[in-house]
Amino acid sequence: MRITKMLGIKYPIFQGAMAQIALAPLVGAVSNAGGLGIIASGGFSAEQLREEIQKTKEITDKPFAVNLMLMMPNISELVDVIIEEGVKIVTTGAGTPAPYMETLKKHQIAVIPVVPSVKIAKKMEALGATAVVAEGTEAGGHVGETTTMSLLPQVVDAVSIPVIAAGGIANGRGIAAAYALGAQGVQVGTRFLTTVECPTHDNFKQAVVDATDTSTIVTGRSIGGPVRSIKNKMIQAYLELENQKASRDELEKLSLGSLRKAVFDGNIEEGSVMAGQICGMCNEITTVEEMITTMFIEAEEVLDQMTHLSLVEKELI
């Protein structure tokens, strides 16, 4: 795969930049296992990001990335830290990387935006993006509207740079399907929530393990910020407020600090347990290395089987 050579990784798998979760223990483990670990920098000060990068370097000497939530007010400072620390891969979301693209490219930093549509994918290619992550609405956290199955092949056909598939992928069959649709790799978030190295409370991990195919729901559409999470007491209250046409301030008051409650305190009823629709298949806790190697062994088996079936069909014609 071209993306692995470009980034210096063994397996074409990115670990999703999950807010308050994608930190050094998980990022380092993913990179050591041959994937691309990604630090979630949203809400970090420059010094907090520097500290997290240095912690990650203590765990791995393999490539890793930093995700920039471009709506944050201190992006320029974070970019400076990324350059000073020698990080060579950046993923972006929640805005355009245009103001920083020239500086990042000048320092030979690969820029890979996460996109929800063909239109934005084409804009990112025109800006000089190295690749794009096409993320479907099945994903956890902040989402767009188009499904991965529909979005991915359209983005692949619209741009000439590598496309990474995201949303609804948790095993080798998902990887094989992404390849069939034209992706050069995958980005996975929810499945990493059920790994030993994921630095979340055990209650959070168990909530994902216990989830089914219908456990998640999207809130925040009424205020233009759709987020997919596992249903619980807080989510139900949020939905009721949305149905009552509550203001943004009322909704934000209810959800303030909810992710931290779930991730660190293990309060899975009043906290936000962000996870994707594929959580119904994330039913065991494994190490990151076991997870990644198992997924790619399965993907190879599926692709081999598809090739065999194709040959058999030709023989029968």
mmCIF file of C-alpha atoms in Angstrom:
data_model
loop_
_atom_site.group_PDB
_atom_site.id
_atom_site.type_symbol
_atom_site.label_atom_id
_atom_site.label_comp_id
_atom_site.label_asym_id
_atom_site.label_seq_id
_atom_site.Cartn_x
_atom_site.Cartn_y
_atom_site.Cartn_z
ATOM 1 C CA MET A 1 0.000 0.000 0.000
ATOM 2 C CA ARG A 2 1.301 3.424 -0.958
ATOM 3 C CA ILE A 3 0.219 5.025 2.331
ATOM 4 C CA THR A 4 2.410 2.695 4.404
ATOM 5 C CA LYS A 5 5.510 3.632 2.418
ATOM 6 C CA MET A 6 4.638 7.319 2.587
ATOM 7 C CA LEU A 7 4.277 7.291 6.371
ATOM 8 C CA GLY A 8 6.794 4.596 7.318
ATOM 9 C CA ILE A 9 4.285 2.284 9.010
ATOM 10 C CA LYS A 10 3.805 -1.480 8.723
ATOM 11 C CA TYR A 11 0.017 -1.719 8.670
ATOM 12 C CA PRO A 12 -2.287 0.805 6.920
ATOM 13 C CA ILE A 13 -4.301 1.495 10.062
ATOM 14 C CA PHE A 14 -4.704 4.839 11.819
ATOM 15 C CA GLN A 15 -5.897 5.051 15.417
ATOM 16 C CA GLY A 16 -8.685 7.616 15.669
ATOM 17 C CA ALA A 17 -7.872 10.823 17.546
ATOM 18 C CA MET A 18 -10.431 10.331 20.303
ATOM 19 C CA ALA A 19 -10.624 13.358 22.602
ATOM 20 C CA GLN A 20 -9.123 12.809 26.087
ATOM 21 C CA ILE A 21 -8.428 9.164 25.162
ATOM 22 C CA ALA A 22 -5.854 9.223 22.353
ATOM 23 C CA LEU A 23 -2.923 9.854 24.670
ATOM 24 C CA ALA A 24 0.620 8.488 24.945
ATOM 25 C CA PRO A 25 -0.203 4.992 26.331
ATOM 26 C CA LEU A 26 -2.549 4.185 23.453
ATOM 27 C CA VAL A 27 -0.691 6.143 20.768
ATOM 28 C CA GLY A 28 2.648 4.524 21.596
ATOM 29 C CA ALA A 29 1.136 1.049 21.666
ATOM 30 C CA VAL A 30 -0.480 1.505 18.252
ATOM 31 C CA SER A 31 2.738 2.750 16.665
ATOM 32 C CA ASN A 32 4.760 -0.057 18.264
ATOM 33 C CA ALA A 33 2.283 -2.549 16.821
ATOM 34 C CA GLY A 34 2.862 -1.199 13.308
ATOM 35 C CA GLY A 35 -0.045 1.220 12.950
ATOM 36 C CA LEU A 36 -0.189 4.999 13.162
ATOM 37 C CA GLY A 37 -0.895 6.241 16.669
ATOM 38 C CA ILE A 38 -2.430 9.721 16.764
ATOM 39 C CA ILE A 39 -2.379 12.138 19.714
ATOM 40 C CA ALA A 40 -5.636 14.067 20.189
ATOM 41 C CA SER A 41 -4.528 17.631 20.934
ATOM 42 C CA GLY A 42 -7.974 19.231 21.286
ATOM 43 C CA GLY A 43 -8.068 21.350 24.446
ATOM 44 C CA PHE A 44 -4.303 21.104 25.002
ATOM 45 C CA SER A 45 -2.045 24.030 25.708
ATOM 46 C CA ALA A 46 1.256 24.126 23.837
ATOM 47 C CA GLU A 47 3.097 22.740 26.840
ATOM 48 C CA GLN A 48 0.555 19.955 27.378
ATOM 49 C CA LEU A 49 1.000 18.868 23.774
ATOM 50 C CA ARG A 50 4.780 18.985 24.105
ATOM 51 C CA GLU A 51 4.562 16.823 27.218
ATOM 52 C CA GLU A 52 2.292 14.295 25.499
ATOM 53 C CA ILE A 53 4.603 14.092 22.470
ATOM 54 C CA GLN A 54 7.601 13.519 24.712
ATOM 55 C CA LYS A 55 5.734 10.833 26.680
ATOM 56 C CA THR A 56 4.913 9.108 23.405
ATOM 57 C CA LYS A 57 8.546 9.233 22.301
ATOM 58 C CA GLU A 58 9.472 7.414 25.518
ATOM 59 C CA ILE A 59 7.140 4.573 24.519
ATOM 60 C CA THR A 60 7.893 4.294 20.799
ATOM 61 C CA ASP A 61 10.521 5.226 18.232
ATOM 62 C CA LYS A 62 8.044 4.553 15.398
ATOM 63 C CA PRO A 63 6.096 7.223 13.472
ATOM 64 C CA PHE A 64 3.085 8.779 15.185
ATOM 65 C CA ALA A 65 0.875 11.771 14.429
ATOM 66 C CA VAL A 66 -0.859 14.676 16.135
ATOM 67 C CA ASN A 67 -4.459 15.573 15.377
ATOM 68 C CA LEU A 68 -5.322 19.281 15.261
ATOM 69 C CA MET A 69 -8.892 20.385 16.007
ATOM 70 C CA LEU A 70 -8.684 23.532 13.934
ATOM 71 C CA MET A 71 -11.490 25.315 15.771
ATOM 72 C CA MET A 72 -9.186 25.676 18.792
ATOM 73 C CA PRO A 73 -7.786 29.221 19.301
ATOM 74 C CA ASN A 74 -4.167 28.174 19.898
ATOM 75 C CA ILE A 75 -3.509 26.143 16.747
ATOM 76 C CA SER A 76 -0.526 28.296 15.749
ATOM 77 C CA GLU A 77 1.170 27.487 19.054
ATOM 78 C CA LEU A 78 0.430 23.773 18.652
ATOM 79 C CA VAL A 79 1.855 23.807 15.123
ATOM 80 C CA ASP A 80 5.044 25.367 16.491
ATOM 81 C CA VAL A 81 5.347 22.549 19.057
ATOM 82 C CA ILE A 82 4.775 19.892 16.384
ATOM 83 C CA ILE A 83 7.576 21.379 14.295
ATOM 84 C CA GLU A 84 9.950 21.780 17.244
ATOM 85 C CA GLU A 85 9.335 18.195 18.397
ATOM 86 C CA GLY A 86 9.898 16.761 14.926
ATOM 87 C CA VAL A 87 6.473 15.147 14.471
ATOM 88 C CA LYS A 88 6.128 14.423 10.755
ATOM 89 C CA ILE A 89 2.430 13.562 10.410
ATOM 90 C CA VAL A 90 -0.625 15.680 11.228
ATOM 91 C CA THR A 91 -4.303 14.865 10.855
ATOM 92 C CA THR A 92 -6.875 17.639 11.010
ATOM 93 C CA GLY A 93 -10.555 18.193 11.706
ATOM 94 C CA ALA A 94 -13.124 20.833 12.680
ATOM 95 C CA GLY A 95 -11.921 23.415 10.182
ATOM 96 C CA THR A 96 -9.556 24.034 7.286
ATOM 97 C CA PRO A 97 -5.774 23.611 7.559
ATOM 98 C CA ALA A 98 -5.279 26.272 4.862
ATOM 99 C CA PRO A 99 -3.660 28.900 7.157
ATOM 100 C CA TYR A 100 -1.051 26.381 8.334
ATOM 101 C CA MET A 101 -0.520 24.282 5.219
ATOM 102 C CA GLU A 102 2.448 26.203 3.839
ATOM 103 C CA THR A 103 4.304 26.078 7.160
ATOM 104 C CA LEU A 104 3.604 22.381 7.698
ATOM 105 C CA LYS A 105 4.623 21.408 4.172
ATOM 106 C CA LYS A 106 7.775 23.539 4.452
ATOM 107 C CA HIS A 107 8.844 21.285 7.340
ATOM 108 C CA GLN A 108 8.036 18.090 5.388
ATOM 109 C CA ILE A 109 5.031 17.306 7.563
ATOM 110 C CA ALA A 110 2.345 15.117 5.981
ATOM 111 C CA VAL A 111 -1.103 16.706 6.368
ATOM 112 C CA ILE A 112 -4.095 14.356 6.349
ATOM 113 C CA PRO A 113 -7.505 15.998 6.894
ATOM 114 C CA VAL A 114 -10.567 14.044 8.039
ATOM 115 C CA VAL A 115 -13.427 14.831 5.641
ATOM 116 C CA PRO A 116 -17.199 14.153 5.635
ATOM 117 C CA SER A 117 -17.899 14.893 1.958
ATOM 118 C CA VAL A 118 -16.560 14.789 -1.595
ATOM 119 C CA LYS A 119 -16.616 18.601 -1.804
ATOM 120 C CA ILE A 120 -14.309 19.005 1.195
ATOM 121 C CA ALA A 121 -12.051 16.150 0.040
ATOM 122 C CA LYS A 122 -11.476 17.960 -3.264
ATOM 123 C CA LYS A 123 -10.737 21.208 -1.429
ATOM 124 C CA MET A 124 -8.178 19.455 0.769
ATOM 125 C CA GLU A 125 -6.452 17.932 -2.259
ATOM 126 C CA ALA A 126 -6.283 21.379 -3.879
ATOM 127 C CA LEU A 127 -4.656 22.733 -0.700
ATOM 128 C CA GLY A 128 -1.908 20.123 -0.969
ATOM 129 C CA ALA A 129 -3.078 17.472 1.503
ATOM 130 C CA THR A 130 -1.005 14.285 1.532
ATOM 131 C CA ALA A 131 -4.110 12.097 1.874
ATOM 132 C CA VAL A 132 -7.623 12.323 3.307
ATOM 133 C CA VAL A 133 -9.598 10.265 5.805
ATOM 134 C CA ALA A 134 -13.159 9.803 4.529
ATOM 135 C CA GLU A 135 -15.254 9.338 7.672
ATOM 136 C CA GLY A 136 -18.817 8.060 7.529
ATOM 137 C CA THR A 137 -21.614 8.821 9.957
ATOM 138 C CA GLU A 138 -21.240 5.382 11.586
ATOM 139 C CA ALA A 139 -18.213 6.678 13.506
ATOM 140 C CA GLY A 140 -18.291 7.704 17.153
ATOM 141 C CA GLY A 141 -17.963 11.280 18.356
ATOM 142 C CA HIS A 142 -18.509 14.177 15.942
ATOM 143 C CA VAL A 143 -19.970 12.893 12.681
ATOM 144 C CA GLY A 144 -21.250 13.929 9.279
ATOM 145 C CA GLU A 145 -24.360 12.625 7.542
ATOM 146 C CA THR A 146 -23.158 10.275 4.777
ATOM 147 C CA THR A 147 -22.489 6.599 5.442
ATOM 148 C CA THR A 148 -19.029 5.125 4.905
ATOM 149 C CA MET A 149 -20.341 2.770 2.214
ATOM 150 C CA SER A 150 -21.644 5.718 0.204
ATOM 151 C CA LEU A 151 -18.961 8.289 1.004
ATOM 152 C CA LEU A 152 -15.802 6.258 0.516
ATOM 153 C CA PRO A 153 -16.068 5.236 -3.162
ATOM 154 C CA GLN A 154 -17.229 8.719 -4.136
ATOM 155 C CA VAL A 155 -14.223 10.329 -2.449
ATOM 156 C CA VAL A 156 -11.878 7.747 -4.001
ATOM 157 C CA ASP A 157 -13.215 8.617 -7.463
ATOM 158 C CA ALA A 158 -13.013 12.379 -6.823
ATOM 159 C CA VAL A 159 -9.374 12.732 -5.712
ATOM 160 C CA SER A 160 -6.007 11.353 -6.784
ATOM 161 C CA ILE A 161 -4.387 11.327 -3.320
ATOM 162 C CA PRO A 162 -4.682 8.277 -1.020
ATOM 163 C CA VAL A 163 -7.991 7.859 0.813
ATOM 164 C CA ILE A 164 -8.299 6.273 4.255
ATOM 165 C CA ALA A 165 -11.665 4.789 5.261
ATOM 166 C CA ALA A 166 -13.211 5.547 8.651
ATOM 167 C CA GLY A 167 -16.509 4.745 10.334
ATOM 168 C CA GLY A 168 -17.899 1.289 11.069
ATOM 169 C CA ILE A 169 -14.637 -0.680 10.837
ATOM 170 C CA ALA A 170 -13.662 -3.028 13.660
ATOM 171 C CA ASN A 171 -12.337 -6.234 12.095
ATOM 172 C CA GLY A 172 -10.631 -7.714 9.060
ATOM 173 C CA ARG A 173 -13.835 -7.924 7.055
ATOM 174 C CA GLY A 174 -14.235 -4.169 7.451
ATOM 175 C CA ILE A 175 -10.683 -3.631 6.235
ATOM 176 C CA ALA A 176 -11.266 -5.880 3.217
ATOM 177 C CA ALA A 177 -14.469 -3.990 2.416
ATOM 178 C CA ALA A 178 -12.589 -0.674 2.603
ATOM 179 C CA TYR A 179 -9.982 -2.012 0.166
ATOM 180 C CA ALA A 180 -12.755 -3.151 -2.187
ATOM 181 C CA LEU A 181 -14.188 0.366 -2.149
ATOM 182 C CA GLY A 182 -10.826 1.859 -3.083
ATOM 183 C CA ALA A 183 -9.294 2.856 0.249
ATOM 184 C CA GLN A 184 -5.572 2.480 0.864
ATOM 185 C CA GLY A 185 -6.063 2.014 4.595
ATOM 186 C CA VAL A 186 -8.436 2.456 7.491
ATOM 187 C CA GLN A 187 -8.883 4.640 10.542
ATOM 188 C CA VAL A 188 -10.332 2.876 13.572
ATOM 189 C CA GLY A 189 -11.589 4.435 16.781
ATOM 190 C CA THR A 190 -14.223 2.415 18.621
ATOM 191 C CA ARG A 191 -12.367 -0.910 18.513
ATOM 192 C CA PHE A 192 -9.371 0.730 20.192
ATOM 193 C CA LEU A 193 -11.638 1.604 23.131
ATOM 194 C CA THR A 194 -11.653 -2.073 24.042
ATOM 195 C CA THR A 195 -7.890 -2.517 24.275
ATOM 196 C CA VAL A 196 -5.779 -3.007 27.372
ATOM 197 C CA GLU A 197 -3.680 0.081 26.624
ATOM 198 C CA CYS A 198 -6.634 2.427 26.135
ATOM 199 C CA PRO A 199 -6.394 4.890 29.073
ATOM 200 C CA THR A 200 -10.079 4.976 29.990
ATOM 201 C CA HIS A 201 -11.952 3.833 33.079
ATOM 202 C CA ASP A 202 -12.877 0.132 33.022
ATOM 203 C CA ASN A 203 -16.565 1.109 33.158
ATOM 204 C CA PHE A 204 -16.157 2.948 29.851
ATOM 205 C CA LYS A 205 -14.559 -0.077 28.215
ATOM 206 C CA GLN A 206 -17.250 -2.388 29.584
ATOM 207 C CA ALA A 207 -19.990 -0.107 28.258
ATOM 208 C CA VAL A 208 -18.552 -0.543 24.764
ATOM 209 C CA VAL A 209 -18.158 -4.309 25.220
ATOM 210 C CA ASP A 210 -21.785 -4.582 26.394
ATOM 211 C CA ALA A 211 -23.162 -2.438 23.564
ATOM 212 C CA THR A 212 -25.212 -3.812 20.679
ATOM 213 C CA ASP A 213 -25.826 -2.705 17.114
ATOM 214 C CA THR A 214 -28.580 -0.306 18.262
ATOM 215 C CA SER A 215 -26.876 1.119 21.358
ATOM 216 C CA THR A 216 -25.693 4.416 19.857
ATOM 217 C CA ILE A 217 -27.587 7.537 18.899
ATOM 218 C CA VAL A 218 -26.701 10.969 17.516
ATOM 219 C CA THR A 219 -27.375 14.095 19.558
ATOM 220 C CA GLY A 220 -26.676 17.754 18.816
ATOM 221 C CA ARG A 221 -28.113 17.938 15.311
ATOM 222 C CA SER A 222 -30.377 20.806 16.396
ATOM 223 C CA ILE A 223 -27.341 23.004 17.132
ATOM 224 C CA GLY A 224 -25.247 21.887 14.175
ATOM 225 C CA GLY A 225 -22.893 19.670 16.170
ATOM 226 C CA PRO A 226 -23.967 16.028 15.766
ATOM 227 C CA VAL A 227 -22.204 13.579 18.107
ATOM 228 C CA ARG A 228 -22.656 9.792 18.267
ATOM 229 C CA SER A 229 -22.612 8.196 21.733
ATOM 230 C CA ILE A 230 -23.970 5.178 23.572
ATOM 231 C CA LYS A 231 -27.456 5.839 24.977
ATOM 232 C CA ASN A 232 -27.651 6.512 28.717
ATOM 233 C CA LYS A 233 -29.418 8.723 31.257
ATOM 234 C CA MET A 234 -27.618 11.898 30.191
ATOM 235 C CA ILE A 235 -28.171 11.254 26.483
ATOM 236 C CA GLN A 236 -31.888 10.692 27.063
ATOM 237 C CA ALA A 237 -32.144 13.988 28.951
ATOM 238 C CA TYR A 238 -30.261 15.717 26.127
ATOM 239 C CA LEU A 239 -32.639 14.310 23.501
ATOM 240 C CA GLU A 240 -35.655 15.450 25.524
ATOM 241 C CA LEU A 241 -34.239 18.965 25.699
ATOM 242 C CA GLU A 242 -33.595 18.922 21.943
ATOM 243 C CA ASN A 243 -37.207 17.862 21.343
ATOM 244 C CA GLN A 244 -38.300 20.807 23.480
ATOM 245 C CA LYS A 245 -36.259 23.155 21.243
ATOM 246 C CA ALA A 246 -33.849 23.991 24.067
ATOM 247 C CA SER A 247 -31.195 26.629 23.448
ATOM 248 C CA ARG A 248 -27.555 25.851 22.764
ATOM 249 C CA ASP A 249 -26.668 27.158 26.234
ATOM 250 C CA GLU A 250 -29.126 24.773 27.919
ATOM 251 C CA LEU A 251 -27.794 21.809 25.960
ATOM 252 C CA GLU A 252 -24.169 22.688 26.578
ATOM 253 C CA LYS A 253 -24.839 23.118 30.298
ATOM 254 C CA LEU A 254 -26.130 19.550 30.450
ATOM 255 C CA SER A 255 -23.214 18.074 28.498
ATOM 256 C CA LEU A 256 -20.412 20.197 29.997
ATOM 257 C CA GLY A 257 -17.630 17.900 31.208
ATOM 258 C CA SER A 258 -19.618 14.792 30.277
ATOM 259 C CA LEU A 259 -16.815 13.146 28.316
ATOM 260 C CA ARG A 260 -14.425 13.491 31.233
ATOM 261 C CA LYS A 261 -17.044 11.992 33.569
ATOM 262 C CA ALA A 262 -17.209 8.872 31.428
ATOM 263 C CA VAL A 263 -13.547 8.553 30.441
ATOM 264 C CA PHE A 264 -11.885 9.225 33.790
ATOM 265 C CA ASP A 265 -14.582 8.833 36.464
ATOM 266 C CA GLY A 266 -16.310 5.849 34.890
ATOM 267 C CA ASN A 267 -19.717 7.527 35.210
ATOM 268 C CA ILE A 268 -21.355 5.922 32.204
ATOM 269 C CA GLU A 269 -24.873 7.150 33.019
ATOM 270 C CA GLU A 270 -24.180 10.874 33.339
ATOM 271 C CA GLY A 271 -21.096 10.942 31.142
ATOM 272 C CA SER A 272 -20.706 10.840 27.372
ATOM 273 C CA VAL A 273 -19.619 7.409 26.134
ATOM 274 C CA MET A 274 -18.703 8.315 22.574
ATOM 275 C CA ALA A 275 -18.577 5.245 20.348
ATOM 276 C CA GLY A 276 -19.484 4.206 16.818
ATOM 277 C CA GLN A 277 -22.255 1.968 15.522
ATOM 278 C CA ILE A 278 -19.787 -0.906 15.184
ATOM 279 C CA CYS A 279 -19.502 -1.152 18.987
ATOM 280 C CA GLY A 280 -21.787 -4.187 18.860
ATOM 281 C CA MET A 281 -18.827 -6.099 17.384
ATOM 282 C CA CYS A 282 -16.261 -4.813 19.902
ATOM 283 C CA ASN A 283 -17.038 -7.515 22.431
ATOM 284 C CA GLU A 284 -13.667 -8.408 23.908
ATOM 285 C CA ILE A 285 -10.725 -6.599 25.476
ATOM 286 C CA THR A 286 -7.359 -7.400 23.888
ATOM 287 C CA THR A 287 -3.955 -5.791 23.593
ATOM 288 C CA VAL A 288 -3.427 -3.325 20.776
ATOM 289 C CA GLU A 289 -0.901 -5.623 19.101
ATOM 290 C CA GLU A 290 -3.250 -8.600 19.198
ATOM 291 C CA MET A 291 -6.063 -6.479 17.831
ATOM 292 C CA ILE A 292 -4.110 -5.095 14.874
ATOM 293 C CA THR A 293 -2.410 -8.329 13.840
ATOM 294 C CA THR A 294 -5.670 -10.292 14.103
ATOM 295 C CA MET A 295 -7.511 -7.737 11.973
ATOM 296 C CA PHE A 296 -4.967 -7.881 9.168
ATOM 297 C CA ILE A 297 -4.682 -11.671 9.214
ATOM 298 C CA GLU A 298 -8.463 -11.796 8.840
ATOM 299 C CA ALA A 299 -8.394 -9.167 6.094
ATOM 300 C CA GLU A 300 -5.864 -11.211 4.109
ATOM 301 C CA GLU A 301 -7.983 -14.333 4.519
ATOM 302 C CA VAL A 302 -11.084 -12.512 3.299
ATOM 303 C CA LEU A 303 -9.281 -11.043 0.298
ATOM 304 C CA ASP A 304 -7.810 -14.437 -0.578
ATOM 305 C CA GLN A 305 -11.270 -15.983 -0.368
ATOM 306 C CA MET A 306 -12.706 -13.272 -2.615
ATOM 307 C CA THR A 307 -10.005 -13.967 -5.206
ATOM 308 C CA HIS A 308 -10.694 -17.717 -5.040
ATOM 309 C CA LEU A 309 -14.436 -17.215 -5.470
ATOM 310 C CA SER A 310 -13.805 -15.016 -8.488
ATOM 311 C CA LEU A 311 -11.683 -17.743 -10.126
ATOM 312 C CA VAL A 312 -14.287 -20.396 -9.397
ATOM 313 C CA GLU A 313 -17.004 -18.301 -10.986
ATOM 314 C CA LYS A 314 -14.910 -17.871 -14.137
ATOM 315 C CA GLU A 315 -14.382 -21.627 -14.374
ATOM 316 C CA LEU A 316 -18.152 -22.181 -14.209
ATOM 317 C CA ILE A 317 -18.934 -19.744 -17.012
#
